[in-house]
Short mmCIF file of C-alpha atoms in Angstrom, two decimals:
data_model
loop_
_atom_site.label_atom_id
_atom_site.label_comp_id
_atom_site.label_asym_id
_atom_site.label_seq_id
_atom_site.Cartn_x
_atom_site.Cartn_y
_atom_site.Cartn_z
CA MET A 1 -37.86 -30.77 -7.04
CA PRO A 2 -40.74 -30.13 -9.16
CA LEU A 3 -40.83 -31.72 -12.75
CA GLN A 4 -41.30 -28.08 -14.45
CA GLN A 5 -37.87 -27.02 -12.73
CA GLN A 6 -36.62 -30.24 -13.77
CA ILE A 7 -37.35 -30.14 -17.24
CA PHE A 8 -35.94 -26.82 -17.25
CA ALA A 9 -32.76 -26.77 -15.57
CA LEU A 10 -31.94 -30.17 -17.73
CA ILE A 11 -32.60 -27.99 -21.12
CA VAL A 12 -30.61 -25.26 -20.25
CA SER A 13 -26.99 -27.23 -19.00
CA ALA A 14 -28.04 -29.47 -22.19
CA LEU A 15 -28.17 -26.07 -24.10
CA VAL A 16 -24.98 -24.62 -22.59
CA PHE A 17 -23.17 -27.84 -22.73
CA VAL A 18 -23.91 -28.34 -26.67
CA ILE A 19 -23.27 -24.74 -27.62
CA VAL A 20 -19.93 -24.60 -25.95
CA ILE A 21 -19.15 -28.07 -27.58
CA ASP A 22 -20.10 -26.48 -31.07
CA MET A 23 -18.03 -23.39 -30.26
CA VAL A 24 -14.99 -25.05 -29.73
CA ARG A 25 -15.45 -27.56 -32.42
CA LYS A 26 -15.85 -24.06 -35.19
CA ARG A 27 -12.81 -22.88 -33.30
CA ARG A 28 -14.69 -19.63 -32.25
CA LEU A 29 -14.03 -20.58 -28.38
CA ARG A 30 -10.68 -21.66 -27.17
CA GLU A 31 -10.31 -25.02 -25.08
CA GLU A 32 -9.27 -22.97 -22.10
CA TYR A 33 -12.26 -21.28 -21.68
CA SER A 34 -14.80 -23.71 -21.80
CA VAL A 35 -13.63 -25.47 -19.45
CA LEU A 36 -15.39 -23.48 -16.58
CA TRP A 37 -18.33 -23.56 -18.58
CA LEU A 38 -18.76 -27.25 -19.34
CA LEU A 39 -18.09 -28.29 -15.82
CA THR A 40 -21.00 -25.35 -14.75
CA SER A 41 -23.47 -27.35 -17.52
CA VAL A 42 -22.35 -30.87 -16.30
CA LEU A 43 -22.71 -29.59 -12.64
CA MET A 44 -26.49 -28.42 -13.17
CA PHE A 45 -27.40 -31.88 -14.56
CA VAL A 46 -25.75 -33.81 -11.87
CA LEU A 47 -28.21 -31.65 -9.35
CA VAL A 48 -31.23 -32.30 -11.28
CA PHE A 49 -30.86 -36.01 -10.69
CA ARG A 50 -29.14 -35.76 -7.64
CA TYR A 51 -31.20 -33.17 -5.85
CA GLU A 52 -30.25 -34.41 -2.25
CA TRP A 53 -27.03 -33.46 -2.82
CA LEU A 54 -27.89 -29.91 -3.62
CA VAL A 55 -29.84 -29.92 -0.15
CA ALA A 56 -27.18 -31.34 2.04
CA LEU A 57 -24.66 -28.97 -0.04
CA THR A 58 -26.87 -26.27 1.14
CA ASP A 59 -26.89 -27.61 4.73
CA LEU A 60 -23.20 -27.83 4.66
CA ILE A 61 -23.06 -23.72 3.79
CA GLY A 62 -25.83 -23.13 6.10
CA ALA A 63 -27.88 -21.40 3.07
CA GLY A 64 -31.64 -21.46 4.10
CA LEU A 65 -32.93 -22.29 0.59
CA PRO A 66 -31.40 -24.83 -2.25
CA THR A 67 -32.46 -21.86 -4.47
CA THR A 68 -30.03 -19.65 -2.42
CA THR A 69 -27.21 -22.08 -3.05
CA LEU A 70 -27.90 -22.45 -6.77
CA PHE A 71 -27.72 -18.18 -6.81
CA LEU A 72 -24.72 -18.47 -5.26
CA SER A 73 -23.03 -20.80 -7.08
CA SER A 74 -23.65 -18.67 -10.33
CA ILE A 75 -22.37 -15.52 -9.00
CA ILE A 76 -19.02 -17.44 -7.95
CA PHE A 77 -18.77 -19.11 -11.23
CA LEU A 78 -19.29 -15.44 -13.14
CA MET A 79 -16.78 -14.16 -10.41
CA LEU A 80 -14.67 -17.04 -11.51
CA LEU A 81 -14.67 -16.00 -14.82
CA SER A 82 -13.99 -12.48 -14.82
CA VAL A 83 -11.20 -13.79 -12.74
CA GLN A 84 -9.98 -15.58 -15.54
CA PHE A 85 -10.55 -12.75 -18.28
CA CYS A 86 -8.74 -10.36 -16.13
CA ILE A 87 -5.74 -12.62 -15.91
CA LYS A 88 -5.72 -13.41 -19.85
CA ILE A 89 -6.40 -9.06 -20.08
CA SER A 90 -3.22 -8.73 -18.35
CA GLN A 91 -1.52 -11.02 -19.88
CA LEU A 92 -2.35 -9.75 -23.21
CA THR A 93 -1.26 -6.34 -22.29
CA ASP A 94 1.82 -7.45 -21.79
CA GLN A 95 2.85 -9.09 -25.08
CA VAL A 96 0.74 -5.94 -26.92
CA LYS A 97 3.57 -3.83 -25.28
CA ASN A 98 6.18 -6.03 -26.19
CA LEU A 99 5.00 -6.26 -29.92
CA SER A 100 4.28 -2.87 -29.95
CA GLN A 101 7.75 -1.77 -29.03
CA GLU A 102 9.53 -4.12 -31.32
CA ASN A 103 7.33 -3.29 -34.04
CA ALA A 104 8.68 0.25 -33.15
CA LEU A 105 12.47 -0.47 -32.97
CA MET A 106 11.72 -2.24 -35.91
CA LYS A 107 10.86 0.32 -37.96
CA ARG A 108 13.64 2.27 -36.72
CA GLU A 109 15.55 -0.14 -37.79
CA ILE A 110 14.65 -0.63 -41.42
CA GLU A 111 14.30 3.42 -41.79
CA SER A 112 18.21 3.96 -40.57
CA LEU A 113 19.11 0.96 -43.12
CA ILE A 114 16.92 2.95 -46.13
CA GLU A 115 18.97 6.00 -44.89
CA ASN A 116 21.93 4.35 -44.86
CA PRO A 117 22.39 1.28 -46.91
CA PRO A 118 25.26 -1.40 -46.79
CA ILE A 119 28.20 -0.40 -48.49
CA GLU A 120 28.19 -3.52 -50.86
CA GLN A 121 24.22 -2.60 -51.60
CA GLN A 122 25.15 0.84 -52.62
CA GLU A 123 27.54 -0.09 -55.24
CA LYS A 124 25.01 -2.15 -57.12
CA PRO A 125 22.98 0.13 -59.82
CA MET B 1 32.08 5.40 -24.34
CA LYS B 2 28.26 5.79 -25.81
CA ILE B 3 25.79 7.58 -24.70
CA LEU B 4 21.98 8.00 -25.49
CA ILE B 5 20.00 10.80 -24.59
CA ILE B 6 16.10 9.54 -24.61
CA ILE B 7 12.93 11.85 -24.78
CA PRO B 8 9.50 10.06 -24.52
CA ALA B 9 7.32 12.43 -26.28
CA TYR B 10 3.37 12.39 -26.88
CA ASN B 11 1.96 15.28 -28.95
CA GLU B 12 4.62 17.16 -28.27
CA ALA B 13 4.99 19.00 -31.81
CA SER B 14 4.95 22.18 -30.74
CA ARG B 15 8.16 22.07 -28.28
CA ILE B 16 9.90 18.56 -29.12
CA GLY B 17 12.10 20.46 -31.55
CA GLU B 18 13.40 23.48 -29.23
CA VAL B 19 14.09 20.74 -26.82
CA VAL B 20 16.18 18.38 -28.46
CA ARG B 21 17.63 21.71 -30.52
CA ASN B 22 18.51 22.90 -26.58
CA VAL B 23 20.04 19.83 -25.65
CA ARG B 24 22.54 19.38 -28.85
CA GLU B 25 23.56 22.76 -28.12
CA THR B 26 24.22 21.65 -24.26
CA VAL B 27 25.96 18.28 -25.22
CA PRO B 28 26.98 18.48 -28.46
CA GLY B 29 28.04 14.74 -29.30
CA TYR B 30 25.58 12.54 -27.36
CA ASP B 31 23.09 10.61 -29.67
CA ILE B 32 19.26 11.60 -28.85
CA LEU B 33 16.75 9.34 -29.30
CA VAL B 34 13.03 10.62 -29.29
CA VAL B 35 10.10 7.95 -28.21
CA ASN B 36 7.24 9.34 -30.34
CA ASP B 37 4.59 7.01 -28.23
CA GLY B 38 1.74 7.41 -30.71
CA SER B 39 1.31 10.89 -31.07
CA ARG B 40 -1.44 12.20 -33.53
CA ASP B 41 0.63 15.58 -34.18
CA GLU B 42 3.85 15.74 -35.68
CA THR B 43 6.10 15.23 -33.17
CA SER B 44 8.00 12.75 -35.19
CA HIS B 45 8.68 14.82 -37.91
CA ALA B 46 9.64 17.97 -35.68
CA ALA B 47 11.62 15.61 -33.64
CA LYS B 48 13.66 14.47 -36.58
CA SER B 49 13.99 17.99 -38.09
CA ALA B 50 15.86 18.97 -35.18
CA GLY B 51 18.26 16.07 -35.22
CA ALA B 52 16.99 13.67 -33.28
CA MET B 53 16.52 9.85 -34.20
CA VAL B 54 13.07 8.88 -33.82
CA VAL B 55 11.16 5.47 -32.76
CA SER B 56 7.66 5.81 -33.00
CA HIS B 57 4.91 3.76 -31.31
CA PRO B 58 2.17 2.20 -33.56
CA PHE B 59 -0.37 3.64 -30.52
CA ASN B 60 -0.19 5.53 -27.62
CA LEU B 61 1.27 3.06 -25.08
CA GLY B 62 2.01 5.33 -21.77
CA TYR B 63 4.90 7.12 -20.29
CA GLY B 64 6.47 3.92 -19.06
CA VAL B 65 6.08 1.68 -22.35
CA ALA B 66 7.89 4.68 -24.08
CA ILE B 67 10.84 5.14 -21.85
CA GLN B 68 11.14 1.18 -21.62
CA THR B 69 11.15 1.19 -25.61
CA GLY B 70 14.06 3.43 -25.21
CA TYR B 71 15.98 1.24 -23.17
CA LYS B 72 15.61 -1.74 -25.25
CA TYR B 73 16.80 0.78 -28.05
CA ALA B 74 19.86 1.57 -25.81
CA LEU B 75 20.52 -2.41 -25.16
CA ALA B 76 20.34 -3.17 -28.89
CA LYS B 77 22.80 -0.69 -29.96
CA GLY B 78 24.84 -1.24 -26.95
CA TYR B 79 24.60 2.04 -25.35
CA ASP B 80 27.24 2.34 -22.09
CA PHE B 81 24.96 5.08 -20.58
CA LEU B 82 21.65 6.51 -20.93
CA VAL B 83 19.88 9.99 -19.51
CA GLN B 84 16.21 10.06 -19.91
CA MET B 85 14.42 13.32 -19.89
CA ASP B 86 10.97 14.82 -20.58
CA GLY B 87 10.10 16.11 -24.12
CA ASP B 88 8.22 19.21 -22.46
CA GLY B 89 11.07 21.31 -21.89
CA GLN B 90 10.77 20.95 -18.32
CA HIS B 91 14.30 19.41 -17.26
CA ASP B 92 16.89 21.84 -17.69
CA PRO B 93 19.41 20.34 -20.36
CA ALA B 94 22.38 22.27 -18.65
CA CYS B 95 21.79 19.41 -15.92
CA ILE B 96 22.40 16.85 -18.00
CA ARG B 97 26.49 16.98 -16.94
CA ASP B 98 25.57 17.14 -13.20
CA LEU B 99 23.32 13.90 -13.40
CA LEU B 100 25.60 11.98 -15.45
CA ALA B 101 28.81 12.49 -13.71
CA PRO B 102 28.94 10.23 -10.45
CA VAL B 103 27.37 7.77 -13.14
CA LEU B 104 30.63 7.90 -15.36
CA ALA B 105 32.38 7.76 -12.67
CA GLY B 106 31.02 4.97 -10.69
CA GLU B 107 30.04 6.20 -8.00
CA THR B 108 26.62 5.26 -8.99
CA ASP B 109 24.37 2.80 -10.72
CA PHE B 110 21.47 5.15 -11.12
CA CYS B 111 21.60 8.91 -10.32
CA LEU B 112 17.79 10.72 -10.20
CA GLY B 113 17.43 14.45 -10.64
CA SER B 114 15.63 16.45 -8.09
CA ARG B 115 14.14 19.62 -8.10
CA PHE B 116 14.16 19.83 -4.30
CA LEU B 117 18.04 20.15 -3.59
CA GLY B 118 18.92 23.48 -3.71
CA LEU B 119 18.96 24.52 -7.53
CA GLU B 120 15.87 26.70 -7.90
CA SER B 121 12.66 25.28 -9.20
CA TYR B 122 9.47 25.50 -9.78
CA ALA B 123 6.84 24.93 -7.06
CA PRO B 124 4.46 22.24 -7.39
CA SER B 125 0.79 22.67 -5.92
CA LEU B 126 -0.18 21.79 -2.33
CA ALA B 127 -1.71 18.63 -2.70
CA ARG B 128 1.18 17.27 -4.88
CA LYS B 129 3.79 19.00 -2.04
CA VAL B 130 1.60 16.45 0.30
CA GLY B 131 1.31 13.24 -1.99
CA MET B 132 5.20 13.90 -2.51
CA ALA B 133 6.03 14.12 0.69
CA PHE B 134 4.72 10.97 1.79
CA PHE B 135 6.00 8.82 -0.87
CA ARG B 136 8.90 10.86 -0.19
CA TRP B 137 8.98 9.27 3.48
CA LEU B 138 7.99 6.08 2.48
CA VAL B 139 10.73 5.59 -0.31
CA SER B 140 13.55 6.90 1.63
CA SER B 141 12.87 4.73 4.88
CA LEU B 142 12.10 1.69 2.61
CA ILE B 143 15.16 2.01 0.47
CA LYS B 144 17.37 3.56 3.42
CA THR B 145 18.66 6.73 1.11
CA SER B 146 17.43 9.87 1.43
CA ILE B 147 15.52 10.55 -1.92
CA THR B 148 13.21 14.15 -2.17
CA ASP B 149 12.07 13.45 -5.66
CA SER B 150 10.89 9.96 -6.42
CA THR B 151 8.94 11.03 -9.13
CA SER B 152 11.43 12.48 -11.18
CA GLY B 153 11.93 11.75 -14.43
CA PHE B 154 15.16 13.40 -15.03
CA GLN B 155 17.72 10.28 -14.30
CA ALA B 156 20.86 9.02 -15.66
CA PHE B 157 22.22 5.28 -15.34
CA ASN B 158 24.73 2.56 -16.82
CA ARG B 159 24.52 -0.41 -18.82
CA ARG B 160 23.26 -3.04 -15.74
CA VAL B 161 20.56 -0.76 -15.05
CA ILE B 162 19.42 -0.30 -18.77
CA ARG B 163 19.39 -3.99 -18.98
CA TYR B 164 17.71 -4.61 -15.73
CA PHE B 165 14.78 -2.16 -16.85
CA THR B 166 14.50 -4.02 -20.11
CA THR B 167 13.13 -7.27 -18.42
CA GLU B 168 9.43 -7.77 -17.11
CA VAL B 169 10.44 -6.16 -13.63
CA PHE B 170 10.30 -2.36 -15.09
CA PRO B 171 7.23 -1.33 -13.72
CA CYS B 172 5.30 0.19 -17.06
CA ASP B 173 2.50 2.16 -15.82
CA TYR B 174 3.92 5.02 -13.81
CA PRO B 175 7.42 3.64 -13.07
CA ASP B 176 8.72 6.17 -10.04
CA ALA B 177 8.72 5.34 -6.27
CA ASP B 178 8.14 1.45 -6.81
CA MET B 179 11.06 1.47 -9.42
CA LEU B 180 13.81 2.66 -7.23
CA ILE B 181 12.49 0.30 -4.34
CA THR B 182 12.66 -2.57 -6.94
CA LEU B 183 16.09 -1.33 -8.24
CA HIS B 184 17.58 -1.17 -4.76
CA ARG B 185 16.30 -4.69 -3.72
CA ALA B 186 18.14 -5.80 -6.77
CA GLY B 187 21.59 -3.92 -5.46
CA PHE B 188 21.76 -1.05 -7.69
CA ARG B 189 23.34 2.07 -5.94
CA ILE B 190 21.08 5.00 -6.09
CA LEU B 191 21.95 8.45 -5.75
CA GLU B 192 19.98 11.93 -6.20
CA VAL B 193 21.58 15.27 -7.61
CA PRO B 194 19.98 18.59 -7.70
CA VAL B 195 18.59 19.48 -10.89
CA ARG B 196 16.68 22.47 -12.09
CA MET B 197 13.23 22.30 -13.20
CA HIS B 198 10.51 24.15 -14.98
CA ALA B 199 6.91 24.23 -14.77
CA SER B 200 5.33 22.55 -17.54
CA ALA B 201 4.29 25.11 -20.15
CA THR B 202 0.63 24.13 -20.91
CA GLY B 203 0.55 22.99 -17.57
CA LYS B 204 -0.27 19.63 -18.97
CA SER B 205 0.57 16.85 -16.40
CA MET B 206 0.42 12.90 -16.28
CA HIS B 207 -0.91 13.69 -12.42
CA ALA B 208 -3.95 15.33 -13.88
CA GLY B 209 -8.04 14.82 -12.94
CA TRP B 210 -8.52 11.57 -11.24
CA ARG B 211 -5.38 10.23 -12.03
CA PRO B 212 -3.74 11.31 -8.63
CA LEU B 213 -5.80 8.89 -6.93
CA TYR B 214 -5.29 6.27 -8.99
CA TYR B 215 -1.77 7.00 -8.93
CA MET B 216 -2.01 6.93 -4.89
CA PHE B 217 -3.71 3.41 -5.00
CA LYS B 218 -1.57 2.27 -7.90
CA MET B 219 2.02 3.29 -6.27
CA LEU B 220 1.12 1.78 -2.86
CA LEU B 221 -0.18 -1.71 -4.12
CA SER B 222 2.68 -1.73 -6.04
CA ILE B 223 5.21 -0.93 -3.55
CA PHE B 224 3.25 -3.28 -0.91
CA VAL B 225 3.86 -6.22 -3.72
CA THR B 226 7.52 -5.17 -4.86
CA LEU B 227 8.49 -5.76 -0.69
CA LEU B 228 6.48 -9.32 -1.36
CA ARG B 229 8.10 -10.56 -3.87
CA LYS B 230 11.59 -12.20 -3.41
CA ARG B 231 15.08 -10.06 -3.85
CA GLN B 232 16.43 -10.38 -7.12
CA GLU B 233 19.96 -10.34 -7.58
#
């Protein structure tokens, strides 16, 4: 692996790692979403120093060039990420649905309490 | 014995008042709940002044969610039976009693109003007919009961079904064919009776534009995964 490539990959993986950790620290990113990002940056870091692992992996999956393996893994990473988002969105949709239903029913309950207050409250001035 | 009639409505201000009044005249004494699904017009006001109780969603959540809100209300308020009909005047209130009778008599848990069982109703377009015929065949063979109008939103059912529908099993987007199969697999009895339906006055339908394609896809997928799930008793 040329030195230029190594330096570039190191900088990128270090940046991703630091930014993700910082976002978690500032509570702008929840821990559950940081896992995939951190794993990827660590993996990149390792592959820079263990280039032979990347070559071995390339042979294993039958790809022609190590770069192909890298591209493939980044696509898989992105896919995993969007599946994670889809699952979360489905959950959130469900929660929003339940909350809005409860909100609607409670509003109706309050309205009916205002229209027909319980008797002990009616007697007070 | 408490009976609730729920009417989901979205931007139906022009018709909901008349629908509610018709229902009140036909079956006086039943409580009517209009679920206003985040309408941007005066639906809520129109329904209230016609004498219905109104529950309003904070924003539009869709037909399935609206009827489920109605079920949750019915469950919380201890209603024994529930009738559900559309807010656009398609469903003839005169058929409410026919729909309720077998449920009240305990002959069935869930009664579906079909526009294809005799009583004169409007004729749907050819494309819809083909789609309906396909789902009719699929649903009927899966639940081993003849179902002629699986997309019908004119229904009556008892408290056990109300309770079942308020759980997460209820399919909130386009609840029809897959809902029937879920019900059947949970051991509920399903019956179909003839009802009269009119064509919607504005021709506004849930199934317009690209929706039928999504509908077909969603329904097939939903039926498929329903069959994959374990039976819940």
